[in-house]
Amino acid sequence: MWILMNPYHVFKYVPLSILQTMARIVAWVIIKMPRLSIMRTIHINMALIAPALSHAQKTRLTTDIIYHQCLTSIESIKSWAMPPEWSIAQICDVHNKDILLEGLANPNGMLAIVPHLGTWEMMNAWLNQFGSPTIMYKPVKGHMTNDFVLKGRARLNATLVPTDGSGVKAVFKTLKQGGFSIVLPDHVPDPSGGVVVPFFGINTLTSTLASKLASKTKCALVGLSCIRRDDGRGFDIYCYKLDDPALYDRNAETATGALNRVMEHMIKDNFSHYMWGYRRFKRIPSLGNPYRKDKSALAAFIQSHHATTSDHSDNGLSGNIKIDDHR
């Protein structure tokens, strides 16, 4: 019996507090190994968007990001292993809930904009209390992993559709019927599914899916994030009203650029909770893939880029970053 069980199911029996302690230990080990891929990715991302930060600031920020990303990963696995009621019970406060309720009441439907910020998987169960969303699902690598994640999400009220044309049509139909869907708009798309617009000041390929859905349906757009409390005991959900007219513009560059700006605002509120270990900037037209460039080529691009932009070179991050104490 135990031999046939998916090993991920053991997470069902381990208390969250113990899993979080394990995640902190893993994070500590990762931080001691600066040549790891995730460490290099974070360093490059910070160099691209915040070159004005001091070395000490970047070191502390990278440490903070690693801890949060490890915690998010283990909390997501725990959420998939548990029934939805468990995840719902972890939610302590919902900030500006009236924005969400107003969006859900929109006759044109609602599209939840959920960046890779905080423990978004924990929030899925909570959000599914409000209806039966249509959500696009891309299988993850590994049969056992995909089976585990798929079964976890299947416990929710959501209808899972593939990340192809048929899935887009299903989401569109749901919105036209006044329902709601959830989109993570900060994936790096295929070139055919994106446009090049700034994200934290860096021109990079960005998905147009959410913008096109908004333009065609005039649905409500609500930003959502699920942020771990400072004491690690529970999570708070933050709701953002996204009502900039540019978000609905028929021009893909205009609408997608506006969407990136509102995501920047959401991320800056809890900067180190964002998944900066993700290679978000791997399609920069004037550079190529920065994660495969040597140091001199990357440094030359950064110097040239920030010398010719009128924006602050640290995107206003210096005074907004909160560093947690993980000791």
XYZ file of C-alpha atoms in Angstrom:
327
model
C 0.000 0.000 0.000
C 2.690 2.506 1.015
C 4.872 1.490 -1.934
C 2.161 2.531 -4.381
C 1.490 5.853 -2.692
C 2.757 9.003 -4.340
C 5.637 10.133 -2.076
C 4.324 13.708 -2.116
C 1.388 12.606 0.011
C 3.673 12.394 3.037
C 3.329 16.196 3.198
C -0.246 15.645 4.358
C 1.003 14.231 7.646
C 3.809 16.681 8.436
C 2.724 19.852 10.307
C 3.190 23.084 8.383
C 5.441 24.525 11.094
C 7.894 21.640 10.664
C 7.806 21.979 6.878
C 8.537 25.695 7.199
C 11.500 24.934 9.442
C 12.785 22.485 6.826
C 12.355 25.159 4.136
C 14.405 27.643 6.175
C 17.194 25.077 6.516
C 17.165 24.455 2.752
C 17.249 28.224 2.165
C 20.239 28.573 4.489
C 22.101 25.878 2.542
C 21.270 27.508 -0.812
C 22.540 30.883 0.391
C 25.877 29.276 1.286
C 26.228 28.086 -2.330
C 26.366 31.258 -4.458
C 27.101 29.361 -7.677
C 23.725 27.634 -7.680
C 21.506 28.508 -10.635
C 18.784 30.098 -8.502
C 21.310 32.365 -6.783
C 22.757 33.476 -10.109
C 19.261 34.141 -11.492
C 18.334 36.345 -8.544
C 21.632 38.231 -8.751
C 21.077 38.927 -12.456
C 17.462 40.002 -11.917
C 18.519 42.444 -9.197
C 21.373 43.759 -11.352
C 18.943 44.393 -14.211
C 16.204 46.187 -12.298
C 18.027 47.696 -9.314
C 21.700 48.354 -10.103
C 21.752 51.322 -7.703
C 21.319 49.107 -4.666
C 24.484 48.643 -2.626
C 26.208 45.271 -2.417
C 25.024 44.922 1.188
C 21.434 45.685 0.183
C 21.523 43.152 -2.650
C 23.024 40.490 -0.385
C 20.344 40.954 2.264
C 17.612 41.143 -0.366
C 18.797 37.940 -2.065
C 18.771 36.170 1.302
C 15.232 37.370 1.923
C 14.054 36.268 -1.529
C 15.567 32.783 -1.131
C 13.858 32.263 2.222
C 10.488 33.326 0.877
C 10.791 31.240 -2.285
C 11.681 28.107 -0.303
C 8.795 28.722 2.079
C 6.367 29.309 -0.793
C 7.415 26.048 -2.452
C 6.903 23.913 0.646
C 3.628 25.671 1.539
C 2.298 25.077 -1.975
C 3.072 21.367 -1.738
C 1.336 21.218 1.640
C -1.686 22.993 0.165
C -1.942 20.483 -2.690
C -1.727 17.600 -0.208
C -4.506 18.907 2.030
C -8.255 19.370 1.463
C -9.324 22.897 0.448
C -10.709 23.583 3.918
C -7.218 23.392 5.366
C -5.875 26.071 3.012
C -8.886 28.297 3.656
C -8.234 28.048 7.402
C -4.711 29.448 6.893
C -6.101 32.779 5.626
C -6.195 35.317 8.455
C -7.210 38.660 6.920
C -8.458 39.815 3.532
C -7.552 43.408 2.742
C -9.985 45.394 0.556
C -12.281 42.405 0.087
C -14.966 44.750 -1.256
C -12.839 45.134 -4.415
C -13.018 41.385 -5.020
C -16.753 41.190 -4.336
C -17.387 44.095 -6.705
C -15.364 42.349 -9.385
C -17.201 39.061 -8.935
C -20.534 40.893 -9.303
C -19.525 42.389 -12.664
C -21.915 41.082 -15.377
C -18.960 40.913 -17.787
C -17.141 38.495 -15.499
C -13.921 38.916 -13.552
C -10.325 38.083 -14.331
C -8.104 37.676 -11.272
C -4.575 38.901 -11.992
C -2.252 36.797 -9.845
C 1.502 37.324 -10.292
C 4.002 34.835 -8.849
C 3.823 36.759 -5.604
C 3.539 35.070 -2.213
C 1.871 31.679 -1.778
C -0.708 31.962 -4.540
C -1.559 28.241 -4.408
C -2.853 28.695 -0.859
C -5.135 31.442 -2.123
C -6.646 29.269 -4.864
C -8.676 27.235 -2.398
C -9.959 30.387 -0.718
C -10.897 32.010 -4.028
C -12.776 28.920 -5.181
C -15.330 29.536 -2.440
C -16.799 32.271 -4.625
C -17.688 30.136 -7.629
C -16.309 27.747 -10.201
C -13.504 29.493 -12.082
C -12.082 28.278 -15.362
C -8.307 27.999 -15.009
C -5.691 27.135 -17.591
C -3.395 24.317 -16.485
C -0.059 23.307 -17.979
C 1.223 19.893 -16.873
C 4.358 20.068 -14.741
C 7.442 17.953 -15.374
C 7.488 14.468 -13.880
C 4.591 12.021 -13.861
C 4.316 11.738 -10.074
C 4.638 15.483 -9.579
C 2.032 16.274 -12.210
C -0.331 13.637 -10.829
C 0.019 15.102 -7.328
C -0.526 18.717 -8.423
C -3.428 17.797 -10.700
C -5.230 15.880 -7.951
C -4.668 18.748 -5.536
C -6.213 21.273 -7.900
C -8.996 18.873 -8.879
C -10.297 19.068 -5.294
C -11.284 22.666 -5.948
C -14.391 23.907 -7.756
C -12.307 25.014 -10.725
C -12.594 23.712 -14.266
C -9.079 23.043 -15.573
C -8.480 23.655 -19.281
C -5.297 23.277 -21.361
C -2.964 26.182 -22.146
C -3.837 26.246 -25.831
C -6.488 27.725 -28.113
C -9.234 25.567 -26.673
C -8.357 26.711 -23.164
C -8.427 30.367 -24.179
C -11.866 29.852 -25.737
C -13.092 28.214 -22.516
C -11.887 31.154 -20.398
C -13.435 33.617 -22.853
C -16.766 31.777 -22.664
C -16.667 31.791 -18.866
C -16.122 35.549 -18.769
C -18.873 36.182 -21.330
C -21.233 34.249 -19.070
C -20.329 36.429 -16.086
C -18.026 33.898 -14.442
C -14.420 34.343 -13.415
C -10.984 33.044 -14.198
C -7.480 33.334 -12.784
C -4.407 34.267 -14.813
C -0.736 34.342 -13.835
C 0.362 36.938 -16.400
C 4.090 37.033 -15.663
C 5.118 33.807 -17.380
C 7.539 34.208 -20.278
C 5.372 33.347 -23.299
C 6.252 31.980 -26.691
C 7.076 34.857 -29.068
C 3.725 34.424 -30.821
C 1.859 34.968 -27.557
C 3.553 38.113 -26.345
C 4.789 41.631 -26.999
C 7.901 43.438 -25.815
C 7.076 46.008 -23.127
C 8.854 47.277 -19.992
C 8.769 45.292 -16.757
C 10.640 47.083 -13.965
C 12.237 49.205 -16.669
C 13.503 46.315 -18.791
C 11.939 45.737 -22.224
C 11.090 42.056 -22.248
C 8.648 39.643 -23.858
C 5.344 39.681 -21.964
C 2.168 37.619 -22.352
C -0.812 39.327 -23.999
C -3.427 36.799 -22.839
C -4.885 38.787 -19.934
C -4.909 42.028 -21.929
C -6.690 40.445 -24.886
C -9.310 38.841 -22.635
C -9.920 42.173 -20.905
C -10.180 44.077 -24.192
C -12.650 41.631 -25.724
C -14.897 41.029 -22.703
C -14.587 44.269 -20.667
C -14.429 42.045 -17.580
C -13.436 43.369 -14.172
C -9.729 43.063 -13.403
C -8.748 42.405 -9.797
C -5.184 41.939 -8.603
C -4.688 39.362 -5.855
C -1.754 38.295 -3.707
C -1.434 35.946 -0.729
C 1.343 37.058 1.603
C 2.816 35.137 4.523
C 2.522 36.994 7.815
C 5.719 38.251 9.411
C 5.427 35.710 12.234
C 4.914 32.883 9.725
C 1.537 32.015 11.215
C -1.035 32.304 8.482
C -1.477 34.426 5.386
C -3.155 37.666 4.377
C -4.846 38.246 1.025
C -4.526 41.639 -0.658
C -7.001 42.804 -3.315
C -6.153 45.509 -5.860
C -8.642 47.334 -8.077
C -7.175 47.456 -11.564
C -9.215 50.076 -13.371
C -6.703 51.954 -15.530
C -8.475 52.403 -18.924
C -5.194 51.499 -20.647
C -5.617 47.920 -19.387
C -8.517 47.539 -21.851
C -6.846 49.191 -24.817
C -7.102 47.291 -28.093
C -3.429 47.957 -28.746
C -1.572 44.990 -27.246
C 1.540 46.972 -26.331
C -0.479 49.664 -24.555
C -2.621 47.212 -22.580
C 0.194 44.826 -21.688
C 2.469 47.668 -20.673
C -0.275 48.948 -18.351
C -0.669 45.464 -16.888
C 3.052 45.244 -16.153
C 2.868 48.590 -14.351
C 0.061 47.459 -12.052
C 1.933 44.224 -11.353
C 5.004 46.261 -10.444
C 2.879 48.152 -7.923
C 1.633 44.891 -6.402
C 5.136 43.417 -6.264
C 6.721 46.509 -4.700
C 4.308 46.179 -1.754
C 5.948 42.827 -0.902
C 9.025 42.811 -3.094
C 10.967 39.916 -1.555
C 7.889 37.659 -1.727
C 8.029 37.706 -5.534
C 9.546 34.690 -7.299
C 12.747 36.420 -8.389
C 14.344 33.004 -8.839
C 12.362 32.819 -12.107
C 14.112 33.814 -15.338
C 11.566 36.481 -16.205
C 13.887 38.471 -18.491
C 15.190 35.693 -20.721
C 13.791 37.323 -23.879
C 15.252 40.850 -24.030
C 15.422 41.879 -27.726
C 18.506 44.091 -27.422
C 20.420 41.587 -25.295
C 19.056 38.094 -25.752
C 19.059 35.825 -22.725
C 20.930 37.611 -19.893
C 21.170 34.385 -17.892
C 23.492 32.980 -20.570
C 25.632 36.079 -21.040
C 29.085 36.547 -19.573
C 29.600 39.193 -16.904
C 31.145 41.773 -19.208
C 28.306 41.631 -21.772
C 25.691 41.852 -19.033
C 27.463 44.731 -17.305
C 27.741 46.632 -20.600
C 24.017 46.235 -21.248
C 23.077 47.361 -17.748
C 25.317 50.417 -17.921
C 24.057 51.382 -21.373
C 20.408 50.745 -20.545
C 20.290 52.730 -17.336
C 22.355 55.557 -18.796
C 19.717 56.106 -21.482
C 16.549 55.716 -19.377
C 14.938 58.582 -17.541
C 13.564 56.346 -14.775
C 15.375 55.933 -11.467
C 17.877 53.128 -11.919
C 16.611 51.265 -8.877
C 12.918 51.661 -9.816
C 12.278 53.344 -6.493
C 13.158 50.153 -4.618
C 15.811 51.484 -2.250
C 13.352 53.023 0.166
C 10.647 50.377 -0.222
C 12.407 47.104 0.476
C 11.675 45.460 3.791
C 14.261 42.912 4.917
C 13.046 40.123 7.213
C 15.081 38.634 10.049
C 15.354 34.872 9.470
C 17.823 34.119 12.224
